[in-house]
Every structure is written in C-alpha cells, then in structure tokens.
Short mmCIF file of C-alpha atoms in Angstrom, two decimals:
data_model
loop_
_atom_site.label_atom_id
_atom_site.label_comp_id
_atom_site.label_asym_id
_atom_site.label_seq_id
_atom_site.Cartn_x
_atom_site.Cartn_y
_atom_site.Cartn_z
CA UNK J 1 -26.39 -7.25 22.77
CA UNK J 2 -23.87 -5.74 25.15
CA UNK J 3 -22.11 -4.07 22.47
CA UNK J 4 -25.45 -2.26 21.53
CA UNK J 5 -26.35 -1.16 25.07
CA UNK J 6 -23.02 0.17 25.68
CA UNK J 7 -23.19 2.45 22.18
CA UNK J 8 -26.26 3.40 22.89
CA UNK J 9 -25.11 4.88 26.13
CA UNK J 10 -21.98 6.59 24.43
CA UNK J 11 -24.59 8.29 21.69
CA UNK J 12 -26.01 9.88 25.06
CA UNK J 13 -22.68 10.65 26.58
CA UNK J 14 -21.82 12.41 23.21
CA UNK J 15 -25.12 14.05 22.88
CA UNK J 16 -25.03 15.66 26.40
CA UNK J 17 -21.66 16.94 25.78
CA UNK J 18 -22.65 18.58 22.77
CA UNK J 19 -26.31 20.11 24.25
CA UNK J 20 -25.43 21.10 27.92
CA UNK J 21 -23.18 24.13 26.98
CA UNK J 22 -26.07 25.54 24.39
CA UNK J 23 -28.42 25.19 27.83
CA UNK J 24 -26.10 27.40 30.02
CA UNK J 25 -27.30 30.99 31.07
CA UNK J 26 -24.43 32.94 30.00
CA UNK J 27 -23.26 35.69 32.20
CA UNK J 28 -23.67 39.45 31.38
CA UNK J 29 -22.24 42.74 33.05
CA UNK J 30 -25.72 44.02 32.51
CA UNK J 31 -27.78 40.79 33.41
CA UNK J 32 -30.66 41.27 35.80
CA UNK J 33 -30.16 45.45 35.60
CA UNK J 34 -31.66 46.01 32.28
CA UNK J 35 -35.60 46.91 33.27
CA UNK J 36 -33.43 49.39 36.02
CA UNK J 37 -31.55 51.12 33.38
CA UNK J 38 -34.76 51.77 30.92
CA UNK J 39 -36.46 53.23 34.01
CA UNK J 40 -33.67 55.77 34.92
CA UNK J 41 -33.57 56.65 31.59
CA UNK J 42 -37.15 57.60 31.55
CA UNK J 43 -36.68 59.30 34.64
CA UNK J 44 -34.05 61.61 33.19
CA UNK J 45 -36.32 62.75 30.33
CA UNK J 46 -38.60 64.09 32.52
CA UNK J 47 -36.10 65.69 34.33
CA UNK J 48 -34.74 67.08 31.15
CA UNK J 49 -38.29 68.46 30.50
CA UNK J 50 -38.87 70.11 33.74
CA UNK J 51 -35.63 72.12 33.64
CA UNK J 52 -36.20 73.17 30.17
CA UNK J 53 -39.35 74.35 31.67
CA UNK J 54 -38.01 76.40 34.54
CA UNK J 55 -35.36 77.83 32.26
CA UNK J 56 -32.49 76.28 33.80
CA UNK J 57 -31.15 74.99 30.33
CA UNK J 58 -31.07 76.34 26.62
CA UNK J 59 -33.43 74.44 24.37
CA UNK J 60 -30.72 73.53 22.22
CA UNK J 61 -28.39 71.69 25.44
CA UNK J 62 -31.83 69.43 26.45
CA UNK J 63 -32.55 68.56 22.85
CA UNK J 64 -29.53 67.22 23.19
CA UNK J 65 -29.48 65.43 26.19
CA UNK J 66 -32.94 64.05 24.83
CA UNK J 67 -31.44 62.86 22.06
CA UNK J 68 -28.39 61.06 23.74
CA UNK J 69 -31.15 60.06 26.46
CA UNK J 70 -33.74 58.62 24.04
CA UNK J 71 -30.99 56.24 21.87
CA UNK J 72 -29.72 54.88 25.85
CA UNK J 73 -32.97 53.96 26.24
CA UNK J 74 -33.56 51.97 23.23
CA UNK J 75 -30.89 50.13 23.32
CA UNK J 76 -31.82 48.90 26.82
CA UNK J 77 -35.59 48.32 25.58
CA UNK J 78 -33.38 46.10 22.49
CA UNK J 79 -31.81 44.57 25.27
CA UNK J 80 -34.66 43.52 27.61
CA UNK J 81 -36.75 42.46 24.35
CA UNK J 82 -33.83 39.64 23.34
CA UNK J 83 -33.84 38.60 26.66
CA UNK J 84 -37.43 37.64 26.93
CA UNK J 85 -37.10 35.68 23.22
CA UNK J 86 -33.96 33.58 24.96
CA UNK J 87 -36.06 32.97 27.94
CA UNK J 88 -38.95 31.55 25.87
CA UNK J 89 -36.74 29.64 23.38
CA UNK J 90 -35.98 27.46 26.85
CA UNK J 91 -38.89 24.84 26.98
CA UNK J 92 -38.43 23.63 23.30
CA UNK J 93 -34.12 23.47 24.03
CA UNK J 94 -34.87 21.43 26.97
CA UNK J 95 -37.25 19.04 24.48
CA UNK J 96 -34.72 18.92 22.04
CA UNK J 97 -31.89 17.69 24.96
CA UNK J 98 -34.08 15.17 25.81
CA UNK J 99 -34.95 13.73 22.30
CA UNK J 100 -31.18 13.69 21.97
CA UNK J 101 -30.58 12.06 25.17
CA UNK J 102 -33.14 9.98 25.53
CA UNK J 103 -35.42 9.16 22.51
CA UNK J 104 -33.22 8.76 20.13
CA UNK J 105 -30.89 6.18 21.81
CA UNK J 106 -33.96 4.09 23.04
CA UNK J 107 -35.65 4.11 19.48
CA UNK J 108 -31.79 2.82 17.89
CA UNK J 109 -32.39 0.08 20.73
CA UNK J 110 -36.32 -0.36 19.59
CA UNK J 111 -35.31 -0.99 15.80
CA UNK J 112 -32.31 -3.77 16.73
CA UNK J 113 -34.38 -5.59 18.80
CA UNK J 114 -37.13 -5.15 16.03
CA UNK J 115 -35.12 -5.70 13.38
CA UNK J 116 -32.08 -7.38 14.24
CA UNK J 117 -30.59 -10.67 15.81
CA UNK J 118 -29.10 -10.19 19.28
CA UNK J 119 -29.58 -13.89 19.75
CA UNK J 120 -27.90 -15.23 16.92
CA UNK J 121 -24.79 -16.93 17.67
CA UNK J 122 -21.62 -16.21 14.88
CA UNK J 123 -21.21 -18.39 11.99
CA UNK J 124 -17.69 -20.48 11.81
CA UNK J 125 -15.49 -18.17 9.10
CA UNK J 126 -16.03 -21.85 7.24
CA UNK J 127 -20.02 -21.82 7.04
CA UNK J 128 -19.75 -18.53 6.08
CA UNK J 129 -17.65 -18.77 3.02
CA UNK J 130 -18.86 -21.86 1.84
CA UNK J 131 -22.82 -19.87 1.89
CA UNK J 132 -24.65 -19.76 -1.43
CA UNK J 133 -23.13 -17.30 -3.40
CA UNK J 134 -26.32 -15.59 -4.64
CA UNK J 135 -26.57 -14.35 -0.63
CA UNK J 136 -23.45 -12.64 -0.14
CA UNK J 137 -21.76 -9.84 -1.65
CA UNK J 138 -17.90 -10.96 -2.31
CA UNK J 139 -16.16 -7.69 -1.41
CA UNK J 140 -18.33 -7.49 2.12
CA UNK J 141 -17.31 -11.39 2.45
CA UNK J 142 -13.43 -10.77 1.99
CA UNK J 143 -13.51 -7.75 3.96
CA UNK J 144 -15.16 -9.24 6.75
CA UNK J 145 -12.64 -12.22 6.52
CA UNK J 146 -9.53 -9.54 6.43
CA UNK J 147 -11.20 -8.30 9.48
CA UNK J 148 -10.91 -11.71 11.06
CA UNK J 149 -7.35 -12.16 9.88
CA UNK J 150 -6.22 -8.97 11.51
CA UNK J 151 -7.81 -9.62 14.93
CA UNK J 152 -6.75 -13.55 14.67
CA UNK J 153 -3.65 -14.00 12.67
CA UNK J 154 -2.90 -17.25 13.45
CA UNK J 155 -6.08 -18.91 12.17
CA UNK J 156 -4.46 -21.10 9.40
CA UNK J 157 -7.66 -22.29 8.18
CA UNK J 158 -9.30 -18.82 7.73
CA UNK J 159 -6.03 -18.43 5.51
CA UNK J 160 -6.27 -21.58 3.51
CA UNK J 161 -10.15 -20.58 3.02
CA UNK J 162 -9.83 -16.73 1.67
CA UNK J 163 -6.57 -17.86 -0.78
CA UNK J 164 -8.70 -19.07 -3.76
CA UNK J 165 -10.88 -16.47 -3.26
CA UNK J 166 -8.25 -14.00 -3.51
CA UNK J 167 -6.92 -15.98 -7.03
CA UNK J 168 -10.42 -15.66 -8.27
CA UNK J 169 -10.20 -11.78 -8.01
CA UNK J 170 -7.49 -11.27 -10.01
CA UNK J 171 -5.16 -10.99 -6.77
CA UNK J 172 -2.57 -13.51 -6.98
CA UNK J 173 0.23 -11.80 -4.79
CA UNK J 174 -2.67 -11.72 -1.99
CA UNK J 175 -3.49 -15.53 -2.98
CA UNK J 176 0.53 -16.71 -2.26
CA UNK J 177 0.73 -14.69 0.87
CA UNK J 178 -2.53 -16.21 2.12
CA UNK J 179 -1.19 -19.52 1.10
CA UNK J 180 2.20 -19.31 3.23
CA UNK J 181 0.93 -17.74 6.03
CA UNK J 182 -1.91 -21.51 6.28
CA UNK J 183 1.26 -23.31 5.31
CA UNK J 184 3.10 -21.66 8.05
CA UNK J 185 0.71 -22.10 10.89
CA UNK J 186 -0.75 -25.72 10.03
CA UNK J 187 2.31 -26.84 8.24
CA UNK J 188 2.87 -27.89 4.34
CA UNK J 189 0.59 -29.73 2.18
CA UNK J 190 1.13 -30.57 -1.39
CA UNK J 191 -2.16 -28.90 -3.12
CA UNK J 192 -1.34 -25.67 -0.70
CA UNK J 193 2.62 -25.13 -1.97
CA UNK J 194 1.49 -25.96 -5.95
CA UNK J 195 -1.46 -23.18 -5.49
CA UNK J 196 1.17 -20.95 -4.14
CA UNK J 197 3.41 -21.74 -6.37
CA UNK J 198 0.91 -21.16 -9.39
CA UNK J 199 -0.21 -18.00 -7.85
CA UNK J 200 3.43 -16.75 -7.79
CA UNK J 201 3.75 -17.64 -11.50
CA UNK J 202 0.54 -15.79 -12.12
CA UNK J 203 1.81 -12.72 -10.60
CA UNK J 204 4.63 -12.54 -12.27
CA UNK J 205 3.67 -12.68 -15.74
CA UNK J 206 4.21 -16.81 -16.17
CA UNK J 207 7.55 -16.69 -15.04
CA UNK J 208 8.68 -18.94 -12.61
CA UNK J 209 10.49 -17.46 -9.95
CA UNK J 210 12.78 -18.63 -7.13
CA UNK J 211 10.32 -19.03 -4.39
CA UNK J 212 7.39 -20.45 -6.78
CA UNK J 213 10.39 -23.02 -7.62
CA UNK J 214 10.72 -23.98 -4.25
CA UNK J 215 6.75 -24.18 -3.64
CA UNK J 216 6.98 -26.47 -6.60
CA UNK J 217 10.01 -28.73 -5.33
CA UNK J 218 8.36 -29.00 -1.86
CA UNK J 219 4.81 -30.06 -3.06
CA UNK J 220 6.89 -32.94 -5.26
CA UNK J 221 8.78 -33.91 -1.86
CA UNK J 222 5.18 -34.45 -0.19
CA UNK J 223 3.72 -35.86 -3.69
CA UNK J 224 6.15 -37.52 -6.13
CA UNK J 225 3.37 -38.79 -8.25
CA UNK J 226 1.65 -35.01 -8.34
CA UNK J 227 1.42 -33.67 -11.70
CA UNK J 228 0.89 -30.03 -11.44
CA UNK J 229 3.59 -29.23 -9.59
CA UNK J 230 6.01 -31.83 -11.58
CA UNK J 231 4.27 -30.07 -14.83
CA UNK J 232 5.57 -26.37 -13.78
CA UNK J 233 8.91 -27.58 -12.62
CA UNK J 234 9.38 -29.19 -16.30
CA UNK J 235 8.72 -25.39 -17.25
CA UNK J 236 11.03 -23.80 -14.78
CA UNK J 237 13.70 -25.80 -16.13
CA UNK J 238 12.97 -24.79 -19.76
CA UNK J 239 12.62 -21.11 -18.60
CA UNK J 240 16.29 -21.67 -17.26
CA UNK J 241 17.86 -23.26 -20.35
CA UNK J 242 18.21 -26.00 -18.89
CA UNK J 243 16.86 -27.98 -22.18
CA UNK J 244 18.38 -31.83 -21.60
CA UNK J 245 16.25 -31.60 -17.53
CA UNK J 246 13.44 -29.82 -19.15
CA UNK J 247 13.23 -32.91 -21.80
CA UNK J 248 13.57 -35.42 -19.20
CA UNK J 249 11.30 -33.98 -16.95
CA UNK J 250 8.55 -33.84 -19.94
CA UNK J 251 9.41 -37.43 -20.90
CA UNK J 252 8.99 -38.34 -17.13
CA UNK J 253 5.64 -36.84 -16.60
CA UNK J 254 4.59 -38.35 -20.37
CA UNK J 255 5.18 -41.85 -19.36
CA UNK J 256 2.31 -43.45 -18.63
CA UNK J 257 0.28 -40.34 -18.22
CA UNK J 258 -3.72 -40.29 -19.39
CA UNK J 259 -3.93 -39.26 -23.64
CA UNK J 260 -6.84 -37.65 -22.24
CA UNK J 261 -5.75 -35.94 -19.71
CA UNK J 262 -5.94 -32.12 -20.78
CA UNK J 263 -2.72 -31.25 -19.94
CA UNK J 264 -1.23 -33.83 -22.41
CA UNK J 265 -1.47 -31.85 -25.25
CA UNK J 266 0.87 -29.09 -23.65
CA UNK J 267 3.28 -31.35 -22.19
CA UNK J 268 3.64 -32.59 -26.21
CA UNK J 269 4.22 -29.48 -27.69
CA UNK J 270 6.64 -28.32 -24.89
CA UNK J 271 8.84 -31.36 -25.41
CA UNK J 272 8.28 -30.98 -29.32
CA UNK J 273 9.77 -27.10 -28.62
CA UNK J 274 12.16 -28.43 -26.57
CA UNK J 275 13.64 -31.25 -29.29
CA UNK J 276 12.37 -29.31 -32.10
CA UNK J 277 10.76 -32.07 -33.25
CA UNK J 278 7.35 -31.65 -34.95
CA UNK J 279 4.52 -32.04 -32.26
CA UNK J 280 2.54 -34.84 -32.58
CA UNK J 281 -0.66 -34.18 -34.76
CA UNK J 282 -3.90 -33.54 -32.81
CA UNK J 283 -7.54 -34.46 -33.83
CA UNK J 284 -8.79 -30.85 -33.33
CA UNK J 285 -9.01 -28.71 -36.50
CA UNK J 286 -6.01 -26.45 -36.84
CA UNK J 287 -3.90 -25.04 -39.23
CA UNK J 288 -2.48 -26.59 -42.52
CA UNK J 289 1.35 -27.23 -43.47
CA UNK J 290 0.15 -24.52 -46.31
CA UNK J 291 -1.21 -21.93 -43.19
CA UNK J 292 2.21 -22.45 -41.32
CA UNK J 293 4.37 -21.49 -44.68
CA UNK J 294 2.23 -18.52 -45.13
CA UNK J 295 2.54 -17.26 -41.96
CA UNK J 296 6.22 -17.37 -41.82
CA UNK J 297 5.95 -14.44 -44.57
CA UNK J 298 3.75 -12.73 -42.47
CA UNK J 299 4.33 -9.76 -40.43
CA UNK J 300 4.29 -9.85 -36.15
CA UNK J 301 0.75 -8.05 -36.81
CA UNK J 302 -0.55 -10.24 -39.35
CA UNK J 303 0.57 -13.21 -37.71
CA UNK J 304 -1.41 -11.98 -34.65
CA UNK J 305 -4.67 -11.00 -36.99
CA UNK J 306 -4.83 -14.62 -38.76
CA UNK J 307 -4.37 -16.10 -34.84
CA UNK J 308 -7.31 -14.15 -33.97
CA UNK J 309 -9.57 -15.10 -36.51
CA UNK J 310 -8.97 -18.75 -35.84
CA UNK J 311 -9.70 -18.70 -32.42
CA UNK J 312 -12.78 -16.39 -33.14
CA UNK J 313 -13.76 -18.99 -35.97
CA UNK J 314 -13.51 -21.73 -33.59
CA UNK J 315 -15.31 -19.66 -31.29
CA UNK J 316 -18.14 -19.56 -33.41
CA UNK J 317 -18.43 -22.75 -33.99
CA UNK J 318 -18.27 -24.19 -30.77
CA UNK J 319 -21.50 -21.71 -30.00
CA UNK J 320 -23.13 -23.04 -32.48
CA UNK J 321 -22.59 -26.64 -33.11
CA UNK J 322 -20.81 -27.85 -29.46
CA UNK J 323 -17.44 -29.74 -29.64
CA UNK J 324 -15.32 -31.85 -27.66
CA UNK J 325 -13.79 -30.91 -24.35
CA UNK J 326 -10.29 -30.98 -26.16
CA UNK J 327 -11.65 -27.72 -27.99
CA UNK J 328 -13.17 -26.08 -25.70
CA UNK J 329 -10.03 -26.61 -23.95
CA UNK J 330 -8.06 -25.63 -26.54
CA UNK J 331 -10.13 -22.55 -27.11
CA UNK J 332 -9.65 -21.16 -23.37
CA UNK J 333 -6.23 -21.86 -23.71
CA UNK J 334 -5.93 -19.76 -26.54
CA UNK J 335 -7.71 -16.92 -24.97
CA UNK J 336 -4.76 -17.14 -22.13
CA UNK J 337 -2.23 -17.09 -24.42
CA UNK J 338 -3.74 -13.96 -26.10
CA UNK J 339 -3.75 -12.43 -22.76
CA UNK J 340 -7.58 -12.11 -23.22
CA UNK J 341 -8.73 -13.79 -19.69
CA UNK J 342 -12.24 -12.02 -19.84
CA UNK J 343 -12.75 -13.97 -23.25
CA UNK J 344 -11.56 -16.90 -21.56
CA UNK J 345 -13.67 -17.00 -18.30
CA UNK J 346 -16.68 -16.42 -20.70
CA UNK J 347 -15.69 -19.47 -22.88
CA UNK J 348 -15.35 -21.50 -19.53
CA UNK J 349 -18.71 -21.27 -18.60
CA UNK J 350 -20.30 -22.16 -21.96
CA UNK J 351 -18.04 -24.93 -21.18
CA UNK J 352 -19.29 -25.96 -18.13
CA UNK J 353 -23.14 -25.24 -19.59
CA UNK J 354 -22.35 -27.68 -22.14
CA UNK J 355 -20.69 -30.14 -20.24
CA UNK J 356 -23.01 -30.15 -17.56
CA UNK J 357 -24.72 -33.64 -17.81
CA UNK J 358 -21.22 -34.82 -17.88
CA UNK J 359 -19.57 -35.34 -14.68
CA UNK J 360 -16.37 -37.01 -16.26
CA UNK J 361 -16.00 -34.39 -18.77
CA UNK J 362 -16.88 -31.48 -16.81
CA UNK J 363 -13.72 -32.31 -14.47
CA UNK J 364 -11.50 -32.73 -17.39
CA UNK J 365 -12.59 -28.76 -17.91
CA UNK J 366 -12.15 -27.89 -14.52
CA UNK J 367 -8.75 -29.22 -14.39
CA UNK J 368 -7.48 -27.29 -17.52
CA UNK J 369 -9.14 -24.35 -16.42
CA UNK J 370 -7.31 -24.57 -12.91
CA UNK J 371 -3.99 -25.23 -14.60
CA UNK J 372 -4.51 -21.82 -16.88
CA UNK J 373 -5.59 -19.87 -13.34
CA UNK J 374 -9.19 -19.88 -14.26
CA UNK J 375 -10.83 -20.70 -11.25
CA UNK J 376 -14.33 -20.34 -9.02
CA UNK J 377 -17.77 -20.73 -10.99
#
C-alpha cells in the first residue's frame, strides 16, 4: 500500500513540475503600457488633423504620418486584444493543474483500492509455480521469477524450481545454469547434477561434454545404483572411443535391470553397436532382413524417405488402433532422432491420453519421455 501512496505522490510531484511554468505571467517590455500607447497614438492623429487644418503641414507629410500613426496603433490594439484572451484562458489552466495534481492521483488511488489487493500478503515463489497452469501465463511467471533471482540470488530453491521450467522452453543452457547455481547454494544432489548434466547434452547437440561428464560422475558418487546418469556416462564413453568401458558400462547397467524398463531397448542396441553384434529382436513391428538389404542400396535421401514413412505408418496406426507403451515409446523416440521434437511432444500426449487409466504405464512414458528431454505436460 505504501508503495502506491508514495507513486501517487511522485505523479503529483511530476505533474506540478510540468504545469507551474505554463501558469507563470511572463514578463514583457511593454506589459501593463499597452492601453497607454493606443491612447497616445490616438492623440497624435488628432494632432495630425488639426495642423493639417491650420496649414502647418503639406497634405502629403500628414497622410503620411497618418499612415505610420494608424499601423502603431493597430498593432498595440493586436496587442491589448491577445492579452485579454491569455487572461481569460486562466480559470480553465488553473482547472486543468488541479485535475493533474489532484484528481487524477486520488482516482489511481480510488481504482486500487477498488480493484486491487493491498491486503494480500505475497505468495512463496513455491505456491506460485506450482499454481494451476490454466491461471498463469508462463512468460509473466518466469519473468517474475528472473525478477526474484536478480533481487535474491542466493535463493537455491527459487533456482532448483525455475530449471525444469527453463528445459521445458526449449532453453537448456538457462536450465544447467539454473541447476548449478541450486547446486551451489544448497549443495549437490543426484537428480539435480543428472538434470544438469542432461541439459548440457541437450544444448549441445547430444554430445557429451566435459562438464556434463562431470555432472554425470558426481550424481553416480551420490547414487551408484542411479541409472540415468550411469546410462549417459555409458554414452560418453562410446562418444570417446572408448569401446571396451562403453561395453562394460552397458553390460553393467544390463545386469539385472527391468526388460521393461523403457530404456532397455536402447541400452541393447548401443551395446549391439558397440560389439557389432545383431541387437536382440524386439516384439514391436519393424523392418525385415529383406527392408535392411534394400536399404543398403539406397541413397542418404531415400534411406531418410523410407524412415519417414515408417514412423508416419506407425503413426497412423497407433491413432487409430492404440498400441503398447513400447511403441509409443518407440515412436517418440523416433521423432527425436529425426530431430522433429514438435512431432514428438504431440505423440507424447496422445500417449499420456491413452495411457491415462494406467498409472504403471503412464510412468513408464514419463520416464522415456524425460530421458529424450521431453518434459512438463
């Protein structure tokens, strides 16, 4: 409420700066002699005419000094007229300075105390985020927690809040910073260093850098049993060459893992890659030994049509008849890998329409989706 009163009073303090001058009588060599002047002048005329009358000047020398007379006067009539205008513009100035100055910053006052909330107390950065998010507009929500940020930096948990939200605009260099600067001020914890870790993949194209490496290494120092980050370190280490690690840390994270776990399927074909071994056969339709010879003699651009038309196929068909969670999963994945993430989010949420009634399921599509960098609902 304070903050109101006191802009209030600065909207007067500006408007009074502004109107005061226009309210000033300004100064004039000929102010107050003006009605003087117009009555000499008329005085001289008649002087003129009474000479001309005695014969003490030519005709032509007094219409002269008529003349000369005649345009003095005018002009000091002119001047005495706009005088009388400025004097009665006065009254409505002096209304208009006190709409300014008055009426205006009162009725500002009026319509917040009308309309606004002077006794509401803030919301916790928290309560706020986690509002429905049919109320709130996302870019006024992460601008008004940037605003917090700024004025208190060292709020770890404001940072830990807005760093999915950043990943679920498409801003994963924002997401990692967010995530150090929480892991900074309230220290490390294993889900914070993989999401910054992912987040630095993300941003650089699915290549594992340095520091995402070191995210990654941390987060299995706090969590030896944690998968995600023990699944991106078993891709570091194939991104380095490093082929005998890479196997053993796919073999590692195989044993004894979940078959249904949705990251299985990956894990398999990454140490198949890896061995060049075939990959195991899947239950999901796919392509034939016959579909995998013919695309050999394929061109890079035919290749990429045929891949196209069977994800669109399977597309289709998942729209129209359902499937497993293994295919939709598969068929997000695929959108990834095509780089087509708008096709993907879209095929996430027929997911998660379909899978609805299923809790069990519904987290098996959550966790792929997470692992991809498909996130928020």
């Amino acid at each position: 409420m304070t903050f109101w009163i006191l802009t209030a009073f600065l909207t007067g303090v500006a408007a009074l700066s502004v109107l005061v001058p226009l309210t000033r009588k300004r100064a004039s060599p000929d102010d107050g002699a003006m009605p003087a002047d117009e009555a000499v002048y008329r005085d001289q005329l008649q002087a003129i005419e009474a000479e001309l009358d005695r014969g003490l000047i030519e005709a032509e020398a007094a219409e002269a000094a008529r003349t000369e007379i005649a345009r003095r006067l005018l002009a000091a009539h002119d001047r005495d007229t706009d005088q009388s205008l400025k004097s009665g513009k006065r009254p409505r100035l002096r209304v208009a300075q006190a709409v300014a100055l008055f009426a205006l910053p009162a009725a500002a006052c009026g319509l917040y105390l009308l309309l606004g909330s002077p006794g509401q107390p803030d919301q916790p950065l928290v309560a706020r985020l986690s509002a429905p998010a049919q109320n709130q507009n996302v870019d006024v929500l992460v601008a008004r927690v940037e605003r917090h940020l700024a004025d208190n930096p060292e709020d770890g948990q404001g940072w830990a809040v807005v760093a999915p939200v950043y990943m679920s605009l498409d801003q994963p260099l924002a997401s990692a910073r967010a995530y150090a600067n929480a892991i900074r001020i309230l220290g490390p914890r294993q889900d914070w260093l993989t999401d910054m870790g992912e987040a630095l993949m993300i941003a650089n194209q699915g290549l594992i850098t340095a520091d995402a490496r070191q995210a990654f290494e941390h987060a299995v120092t706090l969590s030896p049993d944690a998968v995600k980050p023990r699944f991106f370190l078993a891709i570091a280490l194939g991104q380095e060459g490093r082929t005998d690690d890479a196997v053993a840390a796919w073999q590692a994270l195989l044993k004894d893992a979940d078959p249904a776990a949705p990251w299985v399927g990956v894990a398999k074909r990454e140490l198949a890659g890896l061995t060049g071994t075939e990959a195991p056969a899947a239950d999901l339709p796919g392509p034939s030994g016959e579909d995998i010879a013919a695309a050999r003699e394929m061109s890079a651009d035919e290749q990429q049509s045929m891949i196209r038309n069977m994800v669109s196929g399977l597309a289709e068909r998942l729209q129209a008849e359902g499937g497993s969670v293994e295919e939709w999963n598969r068929l997000i994945r695929a959108y990834m890998v095509l780089g087509e993430r708008q096709d993907a989010e879209r095929a996430l949420e027929s997911a998660r329409a379909a899978f609805a009634g299923t809790p069990e399921d519904l987290t098996r599509i959550e966790d792929a989706a997470g692992q991809l960098g498909l996130t928020g609902s």
